[in-house]
mmCIF file of C-alpha atoms and ligand atoms in Angstrom:
data_model
loop_
_atom_site.group_PDB
_atom_site.id
_atom_site.type_symbol
_atom_site.label_atom_id
_atom_site.label_comp_id
_atom_site.label_asym_id
_atom_site.label_seq_id
_atom_site.Cartn_x
_atom_site.Cartn_y
_atom_site.Cartn_z
ATOM 1 C CA UNK A 293 13.617 -12.541 -16.501
ATOM 2 C CA UNK A 294 17.023 -14.158 -17.368
ATOM 3 C CA UNK A 295 18.789 -16.414 -14.863
ATOM 4 C CA UNK A 296 22.151 -14.973 -13.809
ATOM 5 C CA UNK A 297 25.255 -17.242 -14.162
ATOM 6 C CA UNK A 298 26.272 -19.230 -11.118
ATOM 7 C CA UNK A 299 29.377 -17.202 -10.598
ATOM 8 C CA UNK A 300 27.310 -13.847 -10.260
ATOM 9 C CA UNK A 301 24.803 -15.522 -8.162
ATOM 10 C CA UNK A 302 27.789 -16.361 -5.601
ATOM 11 C CA UNK A 303 28.581 -12.548 -5.893
ATOM 12 C CA UNK A 304 24.871 -11.189 -5.465
ATOM 13 C CA UNK A 305 24.131 -10.542 -1.799
ATOM 14 C CA UNK A 306 21.879 -13.285 -0.663
ATOM 15 C CA UNK A 307 19.313 -10.871 0.509
ATOM 16 C CA UNK A 308 19.140 -9.471 -2.837
ATOM 17 C CA UNK A 309 18.641 -12.829 -4.598
ATOM 18 C CA UNK A 310 15.604 -13.408 -2.601
ATOM 19 C CA UNK A 311 13.866 -10.309 -3.596
ATOM 20 C CA UNK A 312 11.449 -9.602 -6.258
ATOM 21 C CA UNK A 313 11.618 -6.310 -7.693
ATOM 22 C CA UNK A 314 8.755 -3.856 -6.574
ATOM 23 C CA UNK A 315 5.753 -4.549 -8.999
ATOM 24 C CA UNK A 316 5.199 -0.728 -9.831
ATOM 25 C CA UNK A 317 2.296 -0.020 -12.157
ATOM 26 C CA UNK A 318 4.772 0.902 -14.808
ATOM 27 C CA UNK A 319 6.579 -2.423 -14.644
ATOM 28 C CA UNK A 320 3.134 -4.216 -14.808
ATOM 29 C CA UNK A 321 1.803 -2.659 -17.789
ATOM 30 C CA UNK A 322 3.392 -0.399 -20.381
ATOM 31 C CA UNK A 323 0.437 -0.324 -22.767
ATOM 32 C CA UNK A 324 -2.846 1.169 -22.424
ATOM 33 C CA UNK A 325 -4.201 4.891 -22.551
ATOM 34 C CA UNK A 326 -5.947 5.421 -19.219
ATOM 35 C CA UNK A 327 -3.591 5.155 -16.397
ATOM 36 C CA UNK A 328 -5.823 4.845 -13.137
ATOM 37 C CA UNK A 329 -3.306 2.578 -11.613
ATOM 38 C CA UNK A 330 -0.519 4.497 -9.888
ATOM 39 C CA UNK A 331 -2.291 7.179 -7.934
ATOM 40 C CA UNK A 332 -0.916 9.732 -10.178
ATOM 41 C CA UNK A 333 -2.735 13.022 -10.822
ATOM 42 C CA UNK A 334 -4.567 13.434 -14.315
ATOM 43 C CA UNK A 335 -3.208 17.172 -14.385
ATOM 44 C CA UNK A 336 -0.264 18.645 -15.867
ATOM 45 C CA UNK A 337 1.112 22.171 -15.309
ATOM 46 C CA UNK A 338 3.433 24.215 -17.187
ATOM 47 C CA UNK A 339 6.926 25.029 -15.625
ATOM 48 C CA UNK A 340 9.954 27.135 -16.674
ATOM 49 C CA UNK A 341 13.615 26.010 -16.744
ATOM 50 C CA UNK A 342 16.572 28.186 -16.555
ATOM 51 C CA UNK A 343 19.647 26.323 -18.058
ATOM 52 C CA UNK A 344 22.365 28.601 -17.349
ATOM 53 C CA UNK A 345 23.502 26.516 -14.476
ATOM 54 C CA UNK A 346 23.211 23.010 -15.927
ATOM 55 C CA UNK A 347 27.124 22.694 -16.087
ATOM 56 C CA UNK A 348 27.393 23.106 -12.245
ATOM 57 C CA UNK A 349 26.552 20.208 -9.744
ATOM 58 C CA UNK A 350 23.491 21.530 -7.745
ATOM 59 C CA UNK A 351 23.349 22.366 -4.346
ATOM 60 C CA UNK A 352 22.785 19.183 -2.121
ATOM 61 C CA UNK A 353 19.645 20.863 -0.384
ATOM 62 C CA UNK A 354 18.438 23.750 -2.783
ATOM 63 C CA UNK A 355 17.267 26.628 -0.762
ATOM 64 C CA UNK A 356 14.488 27.908 -2.689
ATOM 65 C CA UNK A 357 12.712 24.451 -2.261
ATOM 66 C CA UNK A 358 13.661 24.168 1.211
ATOM 67 C CA UNK A 359 12.152 27.706 1.959
ATOM 68 C CA UNK A 360 9.195 26.709 -0.108
ATOM 69 C CA UNK A 361 8.191 23.562 1.592
ATOM 70 C CA UNK A 362 9.200 25.003 4.979
ATOM 71 C CA UNK A 363 6.576 27.890 4.384
ATOM 72 C CA UNK A 364 4.108 25.199 2.988
ATOM 73 C CA UNK A 365 4.499 22.954 5.837
ATOM 74 C CA UNK A 366 4.739 25.349 8.702
ATOM 75 C CA UNK A 367 8.334 24.163 9.782
ATOM 76 C CA UNK A 368 11.942 25.544 9.779
ATOM 77 C CA UNK A 369 14.189 24.596 6.921
ATOM 78 C CA UNK A 370 16.341 22.611 9.451
ATOM 79 C CA UNK A 371 13.548 20.276 9.820
ATOM 80 C CA UNK A 372 13.711 19.199 6.293
ATOM 81 C CA UNK A 373 15.416 16.924 3.993
ATOM 82 C CA UNK A 374 14.766 17.113 0.173
ATOM 83 C CA UNK A 375 14.852 13.611 -1.476
ATOM 84 C CA UNK A 376 14.323 11.806 -4.688
ATOM 85 C CA UNK A 377 10.703 11.155 -4.029
ATOM 86 C CA UNK A 378 9.361 10.077 -0.498
ATOM 87 C CA UNK A 379 10.914 6.670 -1.577
ATOM 88 C CA UNK A 380 14.322 7.773 -1.337
ATOM 89 C CA UNK A 381 13.410 9.217 2.251
ATOM 90 C CA UNK A 382 12.419 5.475 3.206
ATOM 91 C CA UNK A 383 15.704 4.206 2.163
ATOM 92 C CA UNK A 384 17.944 6.710 3.565
ATOM 93 C CA UNK A 385 16.005 6.151 7.021
ATOM 94 C CA UNK A 386 16.520 2.503 6.954
ATOM 95 C CA UNK A 387 20.288 2.921 5.984
ATOM 96 C CA UNK A 388 20.942 5.640 8.574
ATOM 97 C CA UNK A 389 18.982 3.677 11.528
ATOM 98 C CA UNK A 390 19.005 -0.086 10.697
ATOM 99 C CA UNK A 391 21.913 -2.378 10.836
ATOM 100 C CA UNK A 392 22.044 -5.021 8.029
ATOM 101 C CA UNK A 393 21.670 -8.470 9.143
ATOM 102 C CA UNK A 394 20.556 -7.310 12.961
ATOM 103 C CA UNK A 395 17.993 -4.481 13.101
ATOM 104 C CA UNK A 396 14.284 -4.696 11.952
ATOM 105 C CA UNK A 397 11.569 -2.347 10.891
ATOM 106 C CA UNK A 398 7.718 -2.765 11.793
ATOM 107 C CA UNK A 399 5.085 -2.335 9.357
ATOM 108 C CA UNK A 400 1.178 -2.417 9.495
ATOM 109 C CA UNK A 401 -0.072 -4.186 6.372
ATOM 110 C CA UNK A 402 -2.180 -3.854 4.075
ATOM 111 C CA UNK A 403 -0.040 -0.884 3.289
ATOM 112 C CA UNK A 404 2.500 0.568 1.069
ATOM 113 C CA UNK A 405 4.926 -1.725 -0.355
ATOM 114 C CA UNK A 406 8.160 -0.088 -0.291
ATOM 115 C CA UNK A 407 8.873 0.026 3.475
ATOM 116 C CA UNK A 408 9.444 -3.889 3.210
ATOM 117 C CA UNK A 409 11.211 -3.713 -0.261
ATOM 118 C CA UNK A 410 13.714 -1.281 0.920
ATOM 119 C CA UNK A 411 14.327 -2.969 4.254
ATOM 120 C CA UNK A 412 14.964 -6.232 2.515
ATOM 121 C CA UNK A 413 17.550 -4.484 -0.009
ATOM 122 C CA UNK A 414 19.270 -3.427 3.231
ATOM 123 C CA UNK A 415 18.942 -7.058 4.652
ATOM 124 C CA UNK A 416 16.981 -5.521 7.515
ATOM 125 C CA UNK A 417 14.273 -7.583 8.994
ATOM 126 C CA UNK A 418 10.506 -6.662 8.587
ATOM 127 C CA UNK A 419 8.075 -7.394 11.359
ATOM 128 C CA UNK A 420 4.463 -7.320 10.467
ATOM 129 C CA UNK A 421 1.776 -6.226 12.765
ATOM 130 C CA UNK A 422 -1.517 -6.342 10.827
ATOM 131 C CA UNK A 423 -4.186 -3.433 10.685
ATOM 132 C CA UNK A 424 -7.373 -4.615 12.412
ATOM 133 C CA UNK A 425 -10.494 -5.372 10.621
ATOM 134 C CA UNK A 426 -11.415 -1.553 10.209
ATOM 135 C CA UNK A 427 -7.886 -0.793 8.990
ATOM 136 C CA UNK A 428 -6.806 1.080 12.068
ATOM 137 C CA UNK A 429 -3.498 0.202 14.318
ATOM 138 C CA UNK A 430 -3.692 -2.782 16.712
ATOM 139 C CA UNK A 431 -1.797 -0.914 19.293
ATOM 140 C CA UNK A 432 -1.995 -3.647 21.849
ATOM 141 C CA UNK A 433 -0.330 -6.057 19.389
ATOM 142 C CA UNK A 434 2.355 -3.293 18.394
ATOM 143 C CA UNK A 435 3.141 -2.812 21.979
ATOM 144 C CA UNK A 436 3.415 -6.458 22.629
ATOM 145 C CA UNK A 437 5.663 -7.017 19.733
ATOM 146 C CA UNK A 438 9.021 -8.276 21.099
ATOM 147 C CA UNK A 439 11.270 -7.689 18.090
ATOM 148 C CA UNK A 440 12.501 -4.117 18.885
ATOM 149 C CA UNK A 441 12.048 -2.307 15.680
ATOM 150 C CA UNK A 442 14.442 0.706 14.911
ATOM 151 C CA UNK A 443 11.634 2.180 12.638
ATOM 152 C CA UNK A 444 8.012 1.997 12.786
ATOM 153 C CA UNK A 445 6.443 2.721 9.480
ATOM 154 C CA UNK A 446 2.777 4.137 9.640
ATOM 155 C CA UNK A 447 0.836 5.272 6.636
ATOM 156 C CA UNK A 448 -2.104 7.789 6.883
ATOM 157 C CA UNK A 449 -4.085 8.107 4.690
ATOM 158 C CA UNK A 450 -3.138 4.747 4.054
ATOM 159 C CA UNK A 451 -2.145 3.195 0.646
ATOM 160 C CA UNK A 452 -4.275 1.112 -0.550
ATOM 161 C CA UNK A 453 -7.108 1.460 2.053
ATOM 162 C CA UNK A 454 -7.606 5.320 1.894
ATOM 163 C CA UNK A 455 -8.140 5.247 5.675
ATOM 164 C CA UNK A 456 -6.916 7.609 8.112
ATOM 165 C CA UNK A 457 -5.465 6.474 11.540
ATOM 166 C CA UNK A 458 -6.823 7.645 14.704
ATOM 167 C CA UNK A 459 -4.864 10.314 16.342
ATOM 168 C CA UNK A 460 -5.016 8.654 19.847
ATOM 169 C CA UNK A 461 -3.326 5.492 18.364
ATOM 170 C CA UNK A 462 -0.565 7.298 16.840
ATOM 171 C CA UNK A 463 0.322 9.065 20.074
ATOM 172 C CA UNK A 464 0.251 5.643 21.872
ATOM 173 C CA UNK A 465 2.439 4.227 19.366
ATOM 174 C CA UNK A 466 4.798 7.576 19.772
ATOM 175 C CA UNK A 467 4.833 7.308 23.433
ATOM 176 C CA UNK A 468 5.368 3.530 23.463
ATOM 177 C CA UNK A 469 8.525 3.730 21.271
ATOM 178 C CA UNK A 470 9.750 7.119 22.844
ATOM 179 C CA UNK A 471 13.636 7.115 23.121
ATOM 180 C CA UNK A 472 13.632 3.336 21.493
ATOM 181 C CA UNK A 473 12.511 3.884 17.949
ATOM 182 C CA UNK A 474 11.517 6.355 15.422
ATOM 183 C CA UNK A 475 7.712 6.422 14.149
ATOM 184 C CA UNK A 476 7.848 7.285 10.380
ATOM 185 C CA UNK A 477 4.414 8.846 9.478
ATOM 186 C CA UNK A 478 3.908 8.461 5.620
ATOM 187 C CA UNK A 479 1.626 11.518 4.749
ATOM 188 C CA UNK A 480 1.895 11.138 0.758
ATOM 189 C CA UNK A 481 -1.773 11.856 0.404
ATOM 190 C CA UNK A 482 -2.233 14.523 3.096
ATOM 191 C CA UNK A 483 -3.159 17.021 0.412
ATOM 192 C CA UNK A 484 -6.506 15.256 0.026
ATOM 193 C CA UNK A 485 -7.526 15.493 3.566
ATOM 194 C CA UNK A 486 -8.984 18.520 5.090
ATOM 195 C CA UNK A 487 -6.074 18.332 7.977
ATOM 196 C CA UNK A 488 -2.691 19.734 8.334
ATOM 197 C CA UNK A 489 -1.308 16.344 9.184
ATOM 198 C CA UNK A 490 1.217 16.077 12.293
ATOM 199 C CA UNK A 491 3.907 18.516 10.883
ATOM 200 C CA UNK A 492 2.649 20.821 13.919
ATOM 201 C CA UNK A 493 3.415 18.088 16.422
ATOM 202 C CA UNK A 494 6.993 17.465 15.353
ATOM 203 C CA UNK A 495 8.402 19.514 18.272
ATOM 204 C CA UNK A 496 6.092 17.778 20.688
ATOM 205 C CA UNK A 497 7.511 14.295 19.529
ATOM 206 C CA UNK A 498 11.100 13.891 19.088
ATOM 207 C CA UNK A 499 10.697 10.367 17.734
ATOM 208 C CA UNK A 500 8.257 11.487 15.106
ATOM 209 C CA UNK A 501 9.438 11.468 11.412
ATOM 210 C CA UNK A 502 6.994 12.566 8.392
ATOM 211 C CA UNK A 503 7.347 11.612 4.928
ATOM 212 C CA UNK A 504 5.721 13.806 2.160
ATOM 213 C CA UNK A 505 6.097 14.145 -1.696
ATOM 214 C CA UNK A 506 5.232 16.199 -4.588
ATOM 215 C CA UNK A 507 4.146 13.050 -6.522
ATOM 216 C CA UNK A 508 0.354 13.046 -5.655
ATOM 217 C CA UNK A 509 -1.631 16.091 -4.861
ATOM 218 C CA UNK A 510 1.072 18.156 -6.486
ATOM 219 C CA UNK A 511 0.983 16.164 -9.689
ATOM 220 C CA UNK A 512 4.513 15.606 -9.903
ATOM 221 C CA UNK A 513 5.321 12.113 -9.861
ATOM 222 C CA UNK A 514 7.488 12.316 -12.857
ATOM 223 C CA UNK A 515 9.680 14.801 -11.088
ATOM 224 C CA UNK A 516 10.637 12.529 -8.181
ATOM 225 C CA UNK A 517 10.686 15.130 -5.426
ATOM 226 C CA UNK A 518 9.915 13.834 -1.758
ATOM 227 C CA UNK A 519 10.267 15.304 1.812
ATOM 228 C CA UNK A 520 11.417 14.074 5.075
ATOM 229 C CA UNK A 521 10.249 16.204 7.993
ATOM 230 C CA UNK A 522 11.893 15.520 11.424
ATOM 231 C CA UNK A 523 13.998 17.006 14.403
ATOM 232 C CA UNK A 524 16.973 18.870 13.315
ATOM 233 C CA UNK A 525 18.999 16.227 14.931
ATOM 234 C CA UNK A 526 17.391 13.392 12.963
ATOM 235 C CA UNK A 527 17.756 15.593 9.607
ATOM 236 C CA UNK A 528 21.591 15.883 10.339
ATOM 237 C CA UNK A 529 21.949 12.142 10.751
ATOM 238 C CA UNK A 530 20.244 11.411 7.522
ATOM 239 C CA UNK A 531 22.347 14.162 5.790
ATOM 240 C CA UNK A 532 25.259 11.908 6.429
ATOM 241 C CA UNK A 533 23.978 9.210 4.233
ATOM 242 C CA UNK A 534 22.216 10.703 1.347
ATOM 243 C CA UNK A 535 23.883 11.187 -1.840
ATOM 244 C CA UNK A 536 25.935 14.308 -2.267
ATOM 245 C CA UNK A 537 23.905 15.920 -4.951
ATOM 246 C CA UNK A 538 20.225 14.205 -4.372
ATOM 247 C CA UNK A 539 18.020 16.865 -6.078
ATOM 248 C CA UNK A 540 18.952 17.746 -9.853
ATOM 249 C CA UNK A 541 18.856 21.481 -10.617
ATOM 250 C CA UNK A 542 16.004 20.898 -13.227
ATOM 251 C CA UNK A 543 13.996 19.172 -10.194
ATOM 252 C CA UNK A 544 14.820 22.121 -7.677
ATOM 253 C CA UNK A 545 13.515 24.603 -10.323
ATOM 254 C CA UNK A 546 10.395 22.839 -10.934
ATOM 255 C CA UNK A 547 9.795 22.066 -7.188
ATOM 256 C CA UNK A 548 10.159 25.747 -6.352
ATOM 257 C CA UNK A 549 7.531 26.885 -8.817
ATOM 258 C CA UNK A 550 5.246 24.316 -7.530
ATOM 259 C CA UNK A 551 5.700 25.373 -4.038
ATOM 260 C CA UNK A 552 4.935 29.164 -5.193
ATOM 261 C CA UNK A 553 1.655 30.803 -4.147
ATOM 262 C CA UNK A 554 0.380 30.110 -7.691
ATOM 263 C CA UNK A 555 1.608 26.360 -7.564
ATOM 264 C CA UNK A 556 -0.240 25.946 -4.189
ATOM 265 C CA UNK A 557 -3.336 27.620 -5.483
ATOM 266 C CA UNK A 558 -3.224 25.204 -8.460
ATOM 267 C CA UNK A 559 -2.723 22.293 -5.976
ATOM 268 C CA UNK A 560 -5.792 23.276 -4.032
ATOM 269 C CA UNK A 561 -7.921 23.626 -7.188
ATOM 270 C CA UNK A 562 -6.751 20.041 -8.460
ATOM 271 C CA UNK A 563 -7.333 18.488 -5.010
ATOM 272 C CA UNK A 564 -10.869 19.941 -4.845
ATOM 273 C CA UNK A 565 -11.858 18.727 -8.323
ATOM 274 C CA UNK A 566 -10.560 15.153 -7.367
ATOM 275 C CA UNK A 567 -12.181 14.937 -4.086
ATOM 276 C CA UNK A 568 -15.621 15.956 -5.742
ATOM 277 C CA UNK A 569 -14.931 13.404 -8.755
ATOM 278 C CA UNK A 570 -13.914 10.589 -6.164
ATOM 279 C CA UNK A 571 -17.348 10.863 -4.280
ATOM 280 C CA UNK A 572 -19.283 10.596 -7.700
ATOM 281 C CA UNK A 573 -17.066 7.585 -8.849
ATOM 282 C CA UNK A 574 -17.254 5.758 -5.340
ATOM 283 C CA UNK A 575 -21.116 6.088 -5.821
ATOM 284 C CA UNK A 576 -21.179 4.696 -9.189
ATOM 285 C CA UNK A 577 -18.661 1.758 -8.299
ATOM 286 C CA UNK A 578 -20.848 0.814 -5.447
ATOM 287 C CA UNK A 579 -23.912 0.637 -7.597
ATOM 288 C CA UNK A 580 -22.512 -2.177 -9.894
ATOM 289 C CA UNK A 581 -23.539 -5.836 -8.808
ATOM 290 C CA UNK A 582 -21.527 -7.329 -6.079
ATOM 291 C CA UNK A 583 -19.075 -4.243 -5.961
ATOM 292 C CA UNK A 584 -18.493 -3.086 -2.406
ATOM 293 C CA UNK A 585 -16.158 -0.350 -1.342
ATOM 294 C CA UNK A 586 -13.386 -1.172 1.173
ATOM 295 C CA UNK A 587 -11.717 1.022 3.582
ATOM 296 C CA UNK A 588 -12.282 4.860 2.990
ATOM 297 C CA UNK A 589 -11.736 7.723 0.495
ATOM 298 C CA UNK A 590 -9.244 10.128 2.171
ATOM 299 C CA UNK A 591 -6.687 9.841 -0.756
ATOM 300 C CA UNK A 592 -7.182 10.159 -4.428
ATOM 301 C CA UNK A 593 -8.099 6.638 -4.904
ATOM 302 C CA UNK A 594 -11.107 4.207 -4.268
ATOM 303 C CA UNK A 595 -10.532 0.519 -3.302
ATOM 304 C CA UNK A 596 -13.395 -2.092 -3.889
ATOM 305 C CA UNK A 597 -14.031 -5.694 -3.676
ATOM 306 C CA UNK A 598 -15.625 -7.895 -6.305
ATOM 307 C CA UNK A 599 -15.865 -11.600 -6.664
ATOM 308 C CA UNK A 600 -15.371 -10.965 -10.469
ATOM 309 C CA UNK A 601 -11.917 -8.892 -9.911
ATOM 310 C CA UNK A 602 -9.946 -10.939 -12.360
ATOM 311 C CA UNK A 603 -12.887 -10.657 -15.226
ATOM 312 C CA UNK A 604 -12.894 -7.036 -14.437
ATOM 313 C CA UNK A 605 -9.377 -6.288 -14.641
ATOM 314 C CA UNK A 606 -9.013 -8.290 -17.790
ATOM 315 C CA UNK A 607 -11.919 -6.627 -19.702
ATOM 316 C CA UNK A 608 -10.640 -3.249 -18.467
ATOM 317 C CA UNK A 609 -7.014 -4.081 -19.705
ATOM 318 C CA UNK A 610 -8.157 -5.202 -22.946
ATOM 319 C CA UNK A 611 -9.948 -1.863 -23.245
ATOM 320 C CA UNK A 612 -6.609 0.169 -22.621
ATOM 321 C CA UNK A 613 -8.076 1.142 -18.961
ATOM 322 C CA UNK A 614 -5.510 0.206 -16.398
ATOM 323 C CA UNK A 615 -6.356 -0.019 -12.587
ATOM 324 C CA UNK A 616 -4.481 -1.840 -9.879
ATOM 325 C CA UNK A 617 -5.066 -5.328 -8.448
ATOM 326 C CA UNK A 618 -4.522 -5.219 -4.685
ATOM 327 C CA UNK A 619 -5.848 -8.745 -4.012
ATOM 328 C CA UNK A 620 -2.404 -10.156 -2.989
ATOM 329 C CA UNK A 621 -2.417 -7.780 0.052
ATOM 330 C CA UNK A 622 -3.207 -9.040 3.387
ATOM 331 C CA UNK A 623 -6.956 -9.035 3.781
ATOM 332 C CA UNK A 624 -7.612 -7.474 0.526
ATOM 333 C CA UNK A 625 -8.794 -10.409 -1.235
ATOM 334 C CA UNK A 626 -10.628 -9.532 -4.573
ATOM 335 C CA UNK A 627 -9.798 -5.821 -4.103
ATOM 336 C CA UNK A 628 -9.199 -3.495 -6.792
ATOM 337 C CA UNK A 629 -7.806 0.127 -6.590
ATOM 338 C CA UNK A 630 -8.678 2.839 -8.937
ATOM 339 C CA UNK A 631 -7.043 6.187 -9.093
ATOM 340 C CA UNK A 632 -9.261 9.228 -9.650
ATOM 341 C CA UNK A 633 -8.614 10.655 -13.157
ATOM 342 C CA UNK A 634 -9.849 13.489 -15.060
ATOM 343 C CA UNK A 635 -13.506 13.899 -16.150
ATOM 344 C CA UNK A 636 -12.941 11.731 -19.393
ATOM 345 C CA UNK A 637 -11.188 8.978 -17.705
ATOM 346 C CA UNK A 638 -13.529 8.726 -14.996
ATOM 347 C CA UNK A 639 -16.396 8.648 -17.335
ATOM 348 C CA UNK A 640 -14.700 6.045 -19.544
ATOM 349 C CA UNK A 641 -14.183 3.675 -16.650
ATOM 350 C CA UNK A 642 -17.821 3.944 -15.663
ATOM 351 C CA UNK A 643 -18.912 3.224 -19.333
ATOM 352 C CA UNK A 644 -16.562 0.253 -19.364
ATOM 353 C CA UNK A 645 -17.767 -1.123 -16.202
ATOM 354 C CA UNK A 646 -21.214 -0.712 -17.417
ATOM 355 C CA UNK A 647 -20.351 -2.463 -20.639
ATOM 356 C CA UNK A 648 -18.791 -5.290 -18.511
ATOM 357 C CA UNK A 649 -21.815 -5.833 -16.539
ATOM 358 C CA UNK A 650 -24.308 -5.658 -19.292
ATOM 359 C CA UNK A 651 -22.357 -8.051 -21.454
ATOM 360 C CA UNK A 652 -21.578 -10.598 -18.620
ATOM 361 C CA UNK A 653 -25.660 -10.475 -17.831
ATOM 362 C CA UNK A 654 -26.247 -11.655 -21.248
ATOM 363 C CA UNK A 655 -23.676 -14.295 -21.378
ATOM 364 C CA UNK A 656 -25.059 -16.053 -18.147
HETATM 365 C C1 LIG B 120 3.355 7.064 -3.846
HETATM 366 C C2 LIG B 120 3.600 7.017 -2.284
HETATM 367 C C3 LIG B 120 4.908 7.199 -1.833
HETATM 368 C C4 LIG B 120 6.117 7.376 -2.940
HETATM 369 O O1 LIG B 120 6.205 8.792 -3.360
HETATM 370 P P1 LIG B 120 7.306 9.226 -4.134
HETATM 371 O O2 LIG B 120 7.640 10.560 -3.651
HETATM 372 O O3 LIG B 120 6.777 9.279 -5.510
HETATM 373 O O4 LIG B 120 8.313 8.331 -4.064
HETATM 374 C C5 LIG B 120 5.284 7.071 -0.827
HETATM 375 N N1 LIG B 120 4.243 6.591 0.242
HETATM 376 C C6 LIG B 120 3.151 6.132 -0.280
HETATM 377 C C7 LIG B 120 2.148 5.793 0.829
HETATM 378 C C8 LIG B 120 2.636 6.457 -1.434
HETATM 379 O O5 LIG B 120 1.542 5.904 -2.028
#
């Protein structure tokens, strides 16, 4: 990256100077043919566009999308905010509830990277309370935390560990922060579990916020469409901060189709394939020398540990197979994450790993 001139560095906010941009899968590798590094769906579906309104600004919160997602999640439309991916939900929450230079958020690493990055871009402090060895919440440590966070980010199923948080732990955290902080439960991978998630419990817990997305199970990462689920009062506060036209008209049209009866049937079909393929893939990966599965498999990816992670990464990349190095995350030394692909991609991954271990066996 080129160095900005001095005068510009004087102008850029100090908290922004200190930042390194999110190392998204797309930024790390632009080549390759098999993309098993960003937890994207391997499937694509067809949608129709009506262009007759493209000359008009879109509705701030298009009603067909609101009604579709409300029906899908079992909520009222007043409990929903449509955002530019769940990532925008994270940012709007921080901008609505945290004062720059003063407030903090609490996160439980290893977890999704965007909570900390969004906080840092807003000059909001980040308190880390690591997950325990079994990747469950350290509830006592969370309760003992003296920095009073405004937002507590929990991720279940968690990226990149694939683990689901204990219901009783989440309840304790909600109770502890009742009246003091919002607990933001990121359910980006909820479609891959056999539960409905926490949407039904919103009314019971006024400080609960849930993040959802069309990027993972719904196979629409390119669409940039996510949802924040919360009490009507919280949604009203967020609506003051979000951009006036956050949902482009083509996005609204496609999202509404994805949330139709047929769209949801397709989603169920995709997820059921991916969940079965995941079990097969996990078995195969665990059968390679010194490869140990880490965490759980409740989302659309597998995490595993191998002392040869660098050599394996390099070998796969040189063959156009992209997976994700998670080894810099807390307690995930030597861990690699593989998103579940289609039949061909999964088979190619196993073939390449087989080739790698055969070749290395001969070399040694
Ligand atoms: C992918 C992901 C998101 C982001 O979803 P978008 O809707 O694509 O912005 C949020 N949280 C977690 C845990 C994710 O893995």
